[in-house]
PDB file of C-alpha atoms in Angstrom:
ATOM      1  CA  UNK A   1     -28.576   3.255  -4.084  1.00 39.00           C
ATOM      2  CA  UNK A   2     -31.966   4.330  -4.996  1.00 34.00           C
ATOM      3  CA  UNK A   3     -32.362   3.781  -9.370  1.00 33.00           C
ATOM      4  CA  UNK A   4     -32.869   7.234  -9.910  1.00 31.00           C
ATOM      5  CA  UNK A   5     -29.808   8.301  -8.149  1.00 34.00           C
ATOM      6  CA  UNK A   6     -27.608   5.466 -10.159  1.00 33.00           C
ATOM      7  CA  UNK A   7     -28.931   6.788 -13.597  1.00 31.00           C
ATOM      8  CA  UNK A   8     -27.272  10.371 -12.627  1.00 31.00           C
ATOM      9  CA  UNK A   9     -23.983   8.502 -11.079  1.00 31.00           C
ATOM     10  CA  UNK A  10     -23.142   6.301 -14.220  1.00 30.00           C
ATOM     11  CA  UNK A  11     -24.432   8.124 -16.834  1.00 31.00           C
ATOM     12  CA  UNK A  12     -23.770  11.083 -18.863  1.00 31.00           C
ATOM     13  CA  UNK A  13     -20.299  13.439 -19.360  1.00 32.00           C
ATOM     14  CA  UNK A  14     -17.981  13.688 -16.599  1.00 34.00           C
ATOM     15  CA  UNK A  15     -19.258  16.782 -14.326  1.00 32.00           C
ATOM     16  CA  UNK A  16     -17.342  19.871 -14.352  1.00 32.00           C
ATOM     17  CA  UNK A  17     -15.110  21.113 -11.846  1.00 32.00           C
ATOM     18  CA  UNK A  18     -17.804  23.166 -10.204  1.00 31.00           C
ATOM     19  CA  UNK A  19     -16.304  24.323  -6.199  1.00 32.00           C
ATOM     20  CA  UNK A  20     -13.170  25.578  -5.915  1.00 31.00           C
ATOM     21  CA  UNK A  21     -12.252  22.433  -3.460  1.00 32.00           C
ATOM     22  CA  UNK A  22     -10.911  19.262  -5.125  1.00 33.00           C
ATOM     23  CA  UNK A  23     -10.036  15.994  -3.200  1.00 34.00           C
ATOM     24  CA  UNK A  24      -6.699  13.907  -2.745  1.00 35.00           C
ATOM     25  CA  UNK A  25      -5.805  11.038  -0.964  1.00 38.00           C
ATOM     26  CA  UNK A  26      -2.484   9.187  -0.194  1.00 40.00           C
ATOM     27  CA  UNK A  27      -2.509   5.902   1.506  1.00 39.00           C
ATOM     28  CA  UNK A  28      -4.144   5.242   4.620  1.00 35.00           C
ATOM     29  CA  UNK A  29      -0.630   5.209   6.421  1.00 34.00           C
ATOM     30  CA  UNK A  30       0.262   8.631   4.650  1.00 35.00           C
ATOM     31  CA  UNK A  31      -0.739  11.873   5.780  1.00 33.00           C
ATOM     32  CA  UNK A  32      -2.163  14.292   3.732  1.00 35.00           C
ATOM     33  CA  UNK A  33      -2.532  17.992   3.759  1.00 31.00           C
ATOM     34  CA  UNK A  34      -4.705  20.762   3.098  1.00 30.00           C
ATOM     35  CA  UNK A  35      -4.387  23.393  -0.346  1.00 33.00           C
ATOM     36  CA  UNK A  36      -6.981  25.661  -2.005  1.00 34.00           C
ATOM     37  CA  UNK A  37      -7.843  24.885  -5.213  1.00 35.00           C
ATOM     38  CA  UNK A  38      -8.858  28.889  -6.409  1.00 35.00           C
ATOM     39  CA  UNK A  39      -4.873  29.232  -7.807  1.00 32.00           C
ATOM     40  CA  UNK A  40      -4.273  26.237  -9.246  1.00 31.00           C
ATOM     41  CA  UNK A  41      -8.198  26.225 -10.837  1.00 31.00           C
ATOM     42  CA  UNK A  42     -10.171  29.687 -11.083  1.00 33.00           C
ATOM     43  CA  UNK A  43     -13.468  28.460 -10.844  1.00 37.00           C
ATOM     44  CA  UNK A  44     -14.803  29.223 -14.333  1.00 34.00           C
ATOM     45  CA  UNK A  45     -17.942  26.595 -13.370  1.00 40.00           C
ATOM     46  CA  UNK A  46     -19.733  28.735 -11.021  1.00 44.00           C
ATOM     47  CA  UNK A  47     -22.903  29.075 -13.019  1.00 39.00           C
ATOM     48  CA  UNK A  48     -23.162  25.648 -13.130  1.00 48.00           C
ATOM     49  CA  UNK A  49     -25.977  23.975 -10.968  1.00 58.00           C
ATOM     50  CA  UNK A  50     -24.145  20.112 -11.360  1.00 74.00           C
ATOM     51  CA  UNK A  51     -22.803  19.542  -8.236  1.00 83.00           C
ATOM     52  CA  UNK A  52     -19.737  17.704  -7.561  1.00 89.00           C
ATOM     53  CA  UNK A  53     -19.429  13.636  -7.310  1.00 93.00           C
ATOM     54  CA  UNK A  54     -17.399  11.892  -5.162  1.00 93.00           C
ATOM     55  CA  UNK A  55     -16.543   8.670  -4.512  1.00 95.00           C
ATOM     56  CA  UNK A  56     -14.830   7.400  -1.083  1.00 94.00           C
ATOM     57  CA  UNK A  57     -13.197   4.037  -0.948  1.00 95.00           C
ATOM     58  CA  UNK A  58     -13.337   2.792   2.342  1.00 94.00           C
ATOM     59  CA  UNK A  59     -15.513   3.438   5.592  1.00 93.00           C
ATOM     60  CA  UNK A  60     -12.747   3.670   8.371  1.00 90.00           C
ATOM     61  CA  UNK A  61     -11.383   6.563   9.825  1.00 87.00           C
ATOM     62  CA  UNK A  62     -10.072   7.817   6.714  1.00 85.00           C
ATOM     63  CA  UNK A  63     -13.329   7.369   4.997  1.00 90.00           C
ATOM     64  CA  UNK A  64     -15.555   8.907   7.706  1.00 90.00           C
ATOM     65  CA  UNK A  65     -13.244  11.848   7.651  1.00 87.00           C
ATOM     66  CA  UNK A  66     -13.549  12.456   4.439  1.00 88.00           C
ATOM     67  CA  UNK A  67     -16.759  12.094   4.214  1.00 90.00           C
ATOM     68  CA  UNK A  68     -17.879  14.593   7.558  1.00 90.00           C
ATOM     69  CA  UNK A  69     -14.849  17.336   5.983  1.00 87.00           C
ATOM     70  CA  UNK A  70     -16.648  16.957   2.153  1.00 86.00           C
ATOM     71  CA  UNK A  71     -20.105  17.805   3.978  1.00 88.00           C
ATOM     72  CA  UNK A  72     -19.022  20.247   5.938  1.00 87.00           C
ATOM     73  CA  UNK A  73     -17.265  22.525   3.050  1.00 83.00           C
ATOM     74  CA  UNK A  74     -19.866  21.695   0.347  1.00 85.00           C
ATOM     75  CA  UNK A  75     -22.949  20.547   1.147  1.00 90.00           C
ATOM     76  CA  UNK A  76     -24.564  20.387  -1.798  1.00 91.00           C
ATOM     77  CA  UNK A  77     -21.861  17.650  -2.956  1.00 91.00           C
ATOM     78  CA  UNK A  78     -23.262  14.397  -3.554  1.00 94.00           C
ATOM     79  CA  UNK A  79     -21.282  11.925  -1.799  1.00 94.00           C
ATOM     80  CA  UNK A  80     -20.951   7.891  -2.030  1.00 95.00           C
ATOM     81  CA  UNK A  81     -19.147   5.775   0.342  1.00 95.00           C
ATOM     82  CA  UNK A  82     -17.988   1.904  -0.891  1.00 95.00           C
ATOM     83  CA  UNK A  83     -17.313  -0.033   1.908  1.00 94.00           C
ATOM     84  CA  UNK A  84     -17.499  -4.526   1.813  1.00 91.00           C
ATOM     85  CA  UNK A  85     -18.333  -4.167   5.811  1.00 83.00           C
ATOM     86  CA  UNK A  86     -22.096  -4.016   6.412  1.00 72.00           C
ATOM     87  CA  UNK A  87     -22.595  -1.580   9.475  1.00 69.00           C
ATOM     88  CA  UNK A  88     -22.072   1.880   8.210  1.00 76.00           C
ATOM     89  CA  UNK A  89     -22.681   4.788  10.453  1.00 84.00           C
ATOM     90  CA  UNK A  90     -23.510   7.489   7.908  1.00 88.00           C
ATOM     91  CA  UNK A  91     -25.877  10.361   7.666  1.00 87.00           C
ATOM     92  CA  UNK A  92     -28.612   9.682   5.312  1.00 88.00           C
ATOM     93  CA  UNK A  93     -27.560  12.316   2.904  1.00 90.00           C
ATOM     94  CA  UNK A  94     -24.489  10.105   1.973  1.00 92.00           C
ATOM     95  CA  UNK A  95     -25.055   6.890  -0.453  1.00 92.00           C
ATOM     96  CA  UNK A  96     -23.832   3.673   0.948  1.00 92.00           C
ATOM     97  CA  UNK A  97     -22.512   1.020  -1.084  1.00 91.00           C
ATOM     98  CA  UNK A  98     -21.188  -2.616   0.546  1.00 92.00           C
ATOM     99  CA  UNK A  99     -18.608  -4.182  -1.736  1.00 94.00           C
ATOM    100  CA  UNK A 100     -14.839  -4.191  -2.364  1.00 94.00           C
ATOM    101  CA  UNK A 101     -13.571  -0.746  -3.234  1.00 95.00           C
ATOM    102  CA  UNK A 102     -10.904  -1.678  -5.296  1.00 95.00           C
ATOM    103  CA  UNK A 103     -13.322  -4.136  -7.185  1.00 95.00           C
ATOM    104  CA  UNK A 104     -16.010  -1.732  -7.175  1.00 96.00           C
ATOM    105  CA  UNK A 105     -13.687   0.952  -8.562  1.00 97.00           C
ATOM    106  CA  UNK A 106     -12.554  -1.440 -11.521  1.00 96.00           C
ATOM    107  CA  UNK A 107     -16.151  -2.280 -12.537  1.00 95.00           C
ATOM    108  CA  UNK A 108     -17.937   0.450 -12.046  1.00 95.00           C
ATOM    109  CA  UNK A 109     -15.100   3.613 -12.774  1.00 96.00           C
ATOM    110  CA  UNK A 110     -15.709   4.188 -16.950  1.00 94.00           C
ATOM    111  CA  UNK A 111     -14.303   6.811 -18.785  1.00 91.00           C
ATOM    112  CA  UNK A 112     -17.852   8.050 -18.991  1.00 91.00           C
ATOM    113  CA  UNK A 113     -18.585   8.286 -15.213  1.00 94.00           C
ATOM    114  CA  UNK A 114     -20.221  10.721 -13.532  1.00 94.00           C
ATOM    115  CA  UNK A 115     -17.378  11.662 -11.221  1.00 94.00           C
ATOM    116  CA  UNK A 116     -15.331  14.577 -10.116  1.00 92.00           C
ATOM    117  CA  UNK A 117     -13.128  13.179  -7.111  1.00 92.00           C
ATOM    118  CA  UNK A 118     -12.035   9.618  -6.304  1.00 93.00           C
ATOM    119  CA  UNK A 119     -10.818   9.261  -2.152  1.00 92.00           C
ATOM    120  CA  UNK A 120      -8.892   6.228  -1.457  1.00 89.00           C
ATOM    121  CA  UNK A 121      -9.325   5.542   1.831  1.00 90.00           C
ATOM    122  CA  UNK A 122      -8.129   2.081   1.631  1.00 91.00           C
ATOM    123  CA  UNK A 123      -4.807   0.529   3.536  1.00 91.00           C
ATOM    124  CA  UNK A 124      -3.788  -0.368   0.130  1.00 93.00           C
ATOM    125  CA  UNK A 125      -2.109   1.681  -3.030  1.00 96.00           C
ATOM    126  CA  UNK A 126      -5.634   2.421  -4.434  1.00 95.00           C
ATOM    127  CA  UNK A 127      -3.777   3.297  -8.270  1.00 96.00           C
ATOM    128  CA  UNK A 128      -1.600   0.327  -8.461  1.00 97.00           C
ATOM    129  CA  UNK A 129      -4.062  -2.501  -7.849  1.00 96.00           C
ATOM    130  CA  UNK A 130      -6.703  -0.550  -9.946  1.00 96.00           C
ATOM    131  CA  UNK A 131      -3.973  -0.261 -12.643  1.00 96.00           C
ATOM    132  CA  UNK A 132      -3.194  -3.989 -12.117  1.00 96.00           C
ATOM    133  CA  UNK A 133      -6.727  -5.108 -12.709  1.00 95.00           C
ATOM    134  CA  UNK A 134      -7.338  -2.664 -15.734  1.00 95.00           C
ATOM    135  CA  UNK A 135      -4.448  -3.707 -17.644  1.00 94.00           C
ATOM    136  CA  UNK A 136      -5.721  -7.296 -17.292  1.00 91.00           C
ATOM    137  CA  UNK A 137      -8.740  -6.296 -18.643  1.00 90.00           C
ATOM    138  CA  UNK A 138      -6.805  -4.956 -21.765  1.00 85.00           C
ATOM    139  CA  UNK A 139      -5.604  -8.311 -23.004  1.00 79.00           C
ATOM    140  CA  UNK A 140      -2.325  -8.052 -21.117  1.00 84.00           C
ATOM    141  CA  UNK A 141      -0.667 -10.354 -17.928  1.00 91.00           C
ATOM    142  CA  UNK A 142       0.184  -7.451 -14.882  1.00 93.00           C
ATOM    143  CA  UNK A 143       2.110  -8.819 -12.095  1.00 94.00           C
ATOM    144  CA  UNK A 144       3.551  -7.713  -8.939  1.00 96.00           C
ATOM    145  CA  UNK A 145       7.554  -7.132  -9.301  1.00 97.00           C
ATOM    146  CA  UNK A 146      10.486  -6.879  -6.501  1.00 97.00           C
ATOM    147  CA  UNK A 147      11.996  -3.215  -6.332  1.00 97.00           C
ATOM    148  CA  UNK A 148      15.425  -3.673  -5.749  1.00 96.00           C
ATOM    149  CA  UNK A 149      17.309  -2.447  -2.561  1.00 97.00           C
ATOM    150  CA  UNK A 150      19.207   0.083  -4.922  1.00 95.00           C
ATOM    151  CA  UNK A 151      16.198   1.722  -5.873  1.00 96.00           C
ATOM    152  CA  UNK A 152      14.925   1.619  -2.426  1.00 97.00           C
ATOM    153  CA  UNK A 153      17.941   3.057  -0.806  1.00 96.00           C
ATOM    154  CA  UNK A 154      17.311   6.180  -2.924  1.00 95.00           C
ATOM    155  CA  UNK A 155      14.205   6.913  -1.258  1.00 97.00           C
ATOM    156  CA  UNK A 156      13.992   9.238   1.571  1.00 96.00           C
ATOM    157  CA  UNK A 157      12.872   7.016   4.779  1.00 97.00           C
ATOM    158  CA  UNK A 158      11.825   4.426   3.090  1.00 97.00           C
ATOM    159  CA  UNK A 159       9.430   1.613   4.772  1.00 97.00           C
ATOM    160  CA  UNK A 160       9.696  -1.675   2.687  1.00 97.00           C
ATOM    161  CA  UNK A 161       5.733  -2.986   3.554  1.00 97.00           C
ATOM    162  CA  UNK A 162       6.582  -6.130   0.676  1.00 97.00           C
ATOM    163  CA  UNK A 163       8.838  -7.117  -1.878  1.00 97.00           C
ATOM    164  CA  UNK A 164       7.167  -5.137  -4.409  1.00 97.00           C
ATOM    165  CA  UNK A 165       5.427  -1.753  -2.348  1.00 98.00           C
ATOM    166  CA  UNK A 166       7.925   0.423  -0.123  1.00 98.00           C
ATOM    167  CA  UNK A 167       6.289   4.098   1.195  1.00 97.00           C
ATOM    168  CA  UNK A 168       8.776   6.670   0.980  1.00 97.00           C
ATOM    169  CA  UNK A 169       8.832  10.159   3.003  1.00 95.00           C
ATOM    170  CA  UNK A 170      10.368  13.679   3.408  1.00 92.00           C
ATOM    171  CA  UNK A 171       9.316  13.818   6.949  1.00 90.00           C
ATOM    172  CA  UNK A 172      10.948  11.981   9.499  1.00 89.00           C
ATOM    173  CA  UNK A 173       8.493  13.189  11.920  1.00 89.00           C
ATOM    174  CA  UNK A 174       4.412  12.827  12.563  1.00 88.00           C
ATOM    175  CA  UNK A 175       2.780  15.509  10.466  1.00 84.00           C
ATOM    176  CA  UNK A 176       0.719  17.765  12.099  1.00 80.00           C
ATOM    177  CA  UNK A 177      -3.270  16.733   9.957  1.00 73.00           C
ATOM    178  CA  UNK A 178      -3.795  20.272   9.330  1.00 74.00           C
ATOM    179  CA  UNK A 179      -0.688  21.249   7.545  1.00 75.00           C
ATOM    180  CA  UNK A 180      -1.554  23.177   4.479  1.00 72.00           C
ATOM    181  CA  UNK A 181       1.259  22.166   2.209  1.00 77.00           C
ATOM    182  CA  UNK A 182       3.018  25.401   1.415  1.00 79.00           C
ATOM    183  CA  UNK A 183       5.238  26.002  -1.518  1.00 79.00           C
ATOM    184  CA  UNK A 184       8.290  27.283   0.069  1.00 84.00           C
ATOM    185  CA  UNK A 185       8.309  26.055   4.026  1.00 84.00           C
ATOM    186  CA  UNK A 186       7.754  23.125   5.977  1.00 85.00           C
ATOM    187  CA  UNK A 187       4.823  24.155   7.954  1.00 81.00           C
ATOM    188  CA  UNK A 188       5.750  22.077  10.724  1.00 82.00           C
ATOM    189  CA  UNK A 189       9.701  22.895  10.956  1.00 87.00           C
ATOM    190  CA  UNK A 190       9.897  26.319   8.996  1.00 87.00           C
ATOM    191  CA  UNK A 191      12.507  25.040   7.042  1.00 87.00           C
ATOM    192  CA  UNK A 192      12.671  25.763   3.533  1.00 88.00           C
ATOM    193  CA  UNK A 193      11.621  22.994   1.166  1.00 86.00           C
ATOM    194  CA  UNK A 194      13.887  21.147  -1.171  1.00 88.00           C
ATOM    195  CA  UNK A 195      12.733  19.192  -4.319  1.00 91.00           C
ATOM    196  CA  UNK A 196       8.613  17.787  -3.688  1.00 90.00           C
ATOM    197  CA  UNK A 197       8.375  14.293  -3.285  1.00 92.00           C
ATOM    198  CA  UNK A 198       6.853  13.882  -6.337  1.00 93.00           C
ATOM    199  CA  UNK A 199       9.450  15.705  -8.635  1.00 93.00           C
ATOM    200  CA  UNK A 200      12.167  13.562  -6.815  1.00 95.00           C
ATOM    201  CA  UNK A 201      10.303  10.225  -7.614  1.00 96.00           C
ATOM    202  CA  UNK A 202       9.927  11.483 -11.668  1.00 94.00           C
ATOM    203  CA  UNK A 203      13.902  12.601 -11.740  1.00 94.00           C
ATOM    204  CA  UNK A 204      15.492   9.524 -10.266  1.00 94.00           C
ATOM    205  CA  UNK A 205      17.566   6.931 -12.080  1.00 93.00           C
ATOM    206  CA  UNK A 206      15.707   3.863 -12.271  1.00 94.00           C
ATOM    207  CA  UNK A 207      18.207   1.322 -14.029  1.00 93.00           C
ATOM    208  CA  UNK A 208      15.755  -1.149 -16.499  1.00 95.00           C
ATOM    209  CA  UNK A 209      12.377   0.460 -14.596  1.00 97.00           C
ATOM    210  CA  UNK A 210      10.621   3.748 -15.650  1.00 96.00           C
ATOM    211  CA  UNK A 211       8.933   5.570 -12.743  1.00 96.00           C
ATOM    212  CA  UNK A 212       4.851   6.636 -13.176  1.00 97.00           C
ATOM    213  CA  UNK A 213       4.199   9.120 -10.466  1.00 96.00           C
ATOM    214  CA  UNK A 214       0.749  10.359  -9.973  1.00 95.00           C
ATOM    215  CA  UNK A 215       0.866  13.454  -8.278  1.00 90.00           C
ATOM    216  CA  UNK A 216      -1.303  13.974  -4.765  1.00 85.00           C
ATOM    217  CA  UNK A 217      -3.204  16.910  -4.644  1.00 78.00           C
ATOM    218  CA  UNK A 218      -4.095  17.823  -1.204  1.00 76.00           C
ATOM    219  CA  UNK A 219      -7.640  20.009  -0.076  1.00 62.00           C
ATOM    220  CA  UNK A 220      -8.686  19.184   3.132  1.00 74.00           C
ATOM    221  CA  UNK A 221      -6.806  18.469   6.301  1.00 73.00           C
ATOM    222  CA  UNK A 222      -6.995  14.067   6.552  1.00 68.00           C
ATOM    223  CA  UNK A 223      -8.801  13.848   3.250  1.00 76.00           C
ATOM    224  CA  UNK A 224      -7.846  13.459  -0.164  1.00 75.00           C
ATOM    225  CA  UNK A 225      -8.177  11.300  -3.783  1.00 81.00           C
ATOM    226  CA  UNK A 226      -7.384  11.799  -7.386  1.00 90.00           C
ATOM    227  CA  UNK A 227      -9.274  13.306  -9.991  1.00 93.00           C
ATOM    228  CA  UNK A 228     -10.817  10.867 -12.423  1.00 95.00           C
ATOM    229  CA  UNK A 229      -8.034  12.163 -15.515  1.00 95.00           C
ATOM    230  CA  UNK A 230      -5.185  11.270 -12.788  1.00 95.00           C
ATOM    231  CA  UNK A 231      -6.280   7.557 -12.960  1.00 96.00           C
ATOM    232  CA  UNK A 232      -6.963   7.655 -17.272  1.00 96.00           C
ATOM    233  CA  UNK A 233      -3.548   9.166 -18.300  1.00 96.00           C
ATOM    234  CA  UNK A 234      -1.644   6.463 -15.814  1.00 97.00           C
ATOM    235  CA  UNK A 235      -3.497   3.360 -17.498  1.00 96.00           C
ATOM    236  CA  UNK A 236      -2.712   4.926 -21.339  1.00 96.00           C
ATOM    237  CA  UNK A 237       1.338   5.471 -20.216  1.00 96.00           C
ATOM    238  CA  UNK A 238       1.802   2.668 -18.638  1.00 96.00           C
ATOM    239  CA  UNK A 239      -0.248   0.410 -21.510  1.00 93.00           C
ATOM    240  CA  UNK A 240       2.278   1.679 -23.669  1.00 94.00           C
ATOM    241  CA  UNK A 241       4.830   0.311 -21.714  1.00 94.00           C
ATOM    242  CA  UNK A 242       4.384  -3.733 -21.907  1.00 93.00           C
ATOM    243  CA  UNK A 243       7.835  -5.497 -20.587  1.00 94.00           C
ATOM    244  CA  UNK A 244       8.916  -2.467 -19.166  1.00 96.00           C
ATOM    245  CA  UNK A 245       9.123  -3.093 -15.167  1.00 97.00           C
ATOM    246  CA  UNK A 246       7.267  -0.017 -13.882  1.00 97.00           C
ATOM    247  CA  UNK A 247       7.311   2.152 -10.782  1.00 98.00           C
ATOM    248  CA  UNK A 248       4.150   2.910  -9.835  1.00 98.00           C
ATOM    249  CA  UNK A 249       3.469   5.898  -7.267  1.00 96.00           C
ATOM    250  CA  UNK A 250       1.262   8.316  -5.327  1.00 94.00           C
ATOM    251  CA  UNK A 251       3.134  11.476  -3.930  1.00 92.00           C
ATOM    252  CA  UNK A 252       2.941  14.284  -2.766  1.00 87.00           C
ATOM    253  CA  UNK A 253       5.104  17.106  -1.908  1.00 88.00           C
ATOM    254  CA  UNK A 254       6.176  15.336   1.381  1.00 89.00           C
ATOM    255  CA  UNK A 255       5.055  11.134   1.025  1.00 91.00           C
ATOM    256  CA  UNK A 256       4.509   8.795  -1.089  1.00 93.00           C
ATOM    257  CA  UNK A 257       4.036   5.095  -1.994  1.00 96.00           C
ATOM    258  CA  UNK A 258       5.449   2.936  -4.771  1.00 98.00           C
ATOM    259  CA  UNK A 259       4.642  -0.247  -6.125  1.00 98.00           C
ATOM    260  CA  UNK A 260       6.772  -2.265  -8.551  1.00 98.00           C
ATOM    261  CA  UNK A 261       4.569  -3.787 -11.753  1.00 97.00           C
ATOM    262  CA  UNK A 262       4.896  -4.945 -15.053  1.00 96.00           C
ATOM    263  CA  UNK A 263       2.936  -5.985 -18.021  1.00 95.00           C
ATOM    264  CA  UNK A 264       3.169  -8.305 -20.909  1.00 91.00           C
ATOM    265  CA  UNK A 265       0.597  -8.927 -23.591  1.00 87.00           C
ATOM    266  CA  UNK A 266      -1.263 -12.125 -24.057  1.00 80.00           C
TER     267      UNK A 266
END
């Protein structure tokens, strides 16, 4: 990245909200939808003339999708793709950066970076291995923990992918990529919609864990992340929770992914 470019990316506030179009992304094996922003956030930043910052993990499909989508919708968003493989196929307007996005994320993320959306685009839960490696950071032991079949069986079609990460969904069929999330139907059956995913994963009874669900928030068909306060308030709850074994999620309103960790301090 050219040095006058990084000065602007690390440093600084965090940059207002400033489009009415804000970025989420589950898993690479979830799908995600599409929702305006204008409801949930009235775009009180329009004066502004910060553009937004983004950050996409991850140069695959996922990550060139989100990348050609962000470009398309708001051009004037400046965009940075971390990727550890060395051919990249991006335009030039897009900064390129080759390392490990999850250690990239952990060294570089600060809660004074320049940032407005964060994309996993990773095959990995993005917010439990960057939670993992913060809490390390923070004097304290974080470990990978078995969720137990009874948890599991709660889940609606679960998919146990280890002892300690199981993906969970509402949908027993393949989601159309351009469903737009509504409130009360499911855009694909027309059925009314029952409890969201991520209300569901909050409510259940968890025995000795407590459940940390960090909600999805979906804008553009394929493409989505967290917003850099999604990441902050998970670290400070579940710091606050050494000993405790946790249950870690991303969700959305239809899928989601959990990952079983806990904490001591050293």
């Amino acid at each position: 990245m050219p040095a006058t470019s990084q000065e602007s990316y690390y440093s600084g506030q965090r940059t207002p909200l400033s489009s009415n179009l804000a970025i989420i992304l589950l898993p690479a094996h979830s799908l995600v939808l599409l929702f305006s922003m204008n409801k949930l956030f009235p775009n009180q930043h329009e004066s502004t003339s910060v553009p937004d910052v983004v950050w996409i993990l991850g140069a695959g499909q996922c990550g060139h999708r989100a990348a050609e989508l962000l470009r398309k919708v708001s051009p004037q968003t400046l965009i940075y793709v971390v990727e550890k493989r060395r051919t990249l196929d991006f335009p030039d307007d897009i900064e390129t950066m080759h390392a490990d996005g999850i250690e990239w994320l952990a060294e570089h993320f600060t809660p004074g970076s320049v940032v407005t959306m964060i994309i996993p685009a990773l095959p990995v839960h993005l917010a439990a291995a960057w939670l993992k490696i913060k809490l390390s950071e923070q004097q304290s032991e974080a470990r990978s923990v078995e969720i137990p079949q009874s948890l599991v069986d709660q889940l609606p079609n679960p998919i146990r992918l280890s002892d300690s990460t199981v993906t969970t969904s509402k949908a027993d069929f393949l989601c159309p990529p351009h469903c737009s999330e509504p409130d009360e139907y499911c855009s694909y059956t027309g059925k009314r919609r029952s409890l969201p995913l991520h209300d569901f994963l909050e409510s259940m009874e968890c025995g000795i864990f407590e459940q940390l669900i960090v909600r999805s928030r979906q804008f553009a068909p394929g493409v989505g992340g967290f917003f850099p306060d999604d990441l902050w308030n998970l670290l400070e709850k579940a710091r606050l929770k050494a000993e405790i074994p946790l249950l870690v999620g991303t969700a959305c309103k239809c899928h989601g992914i959990i990952d079983g960790i806990i904490h001591r301090t050293l």
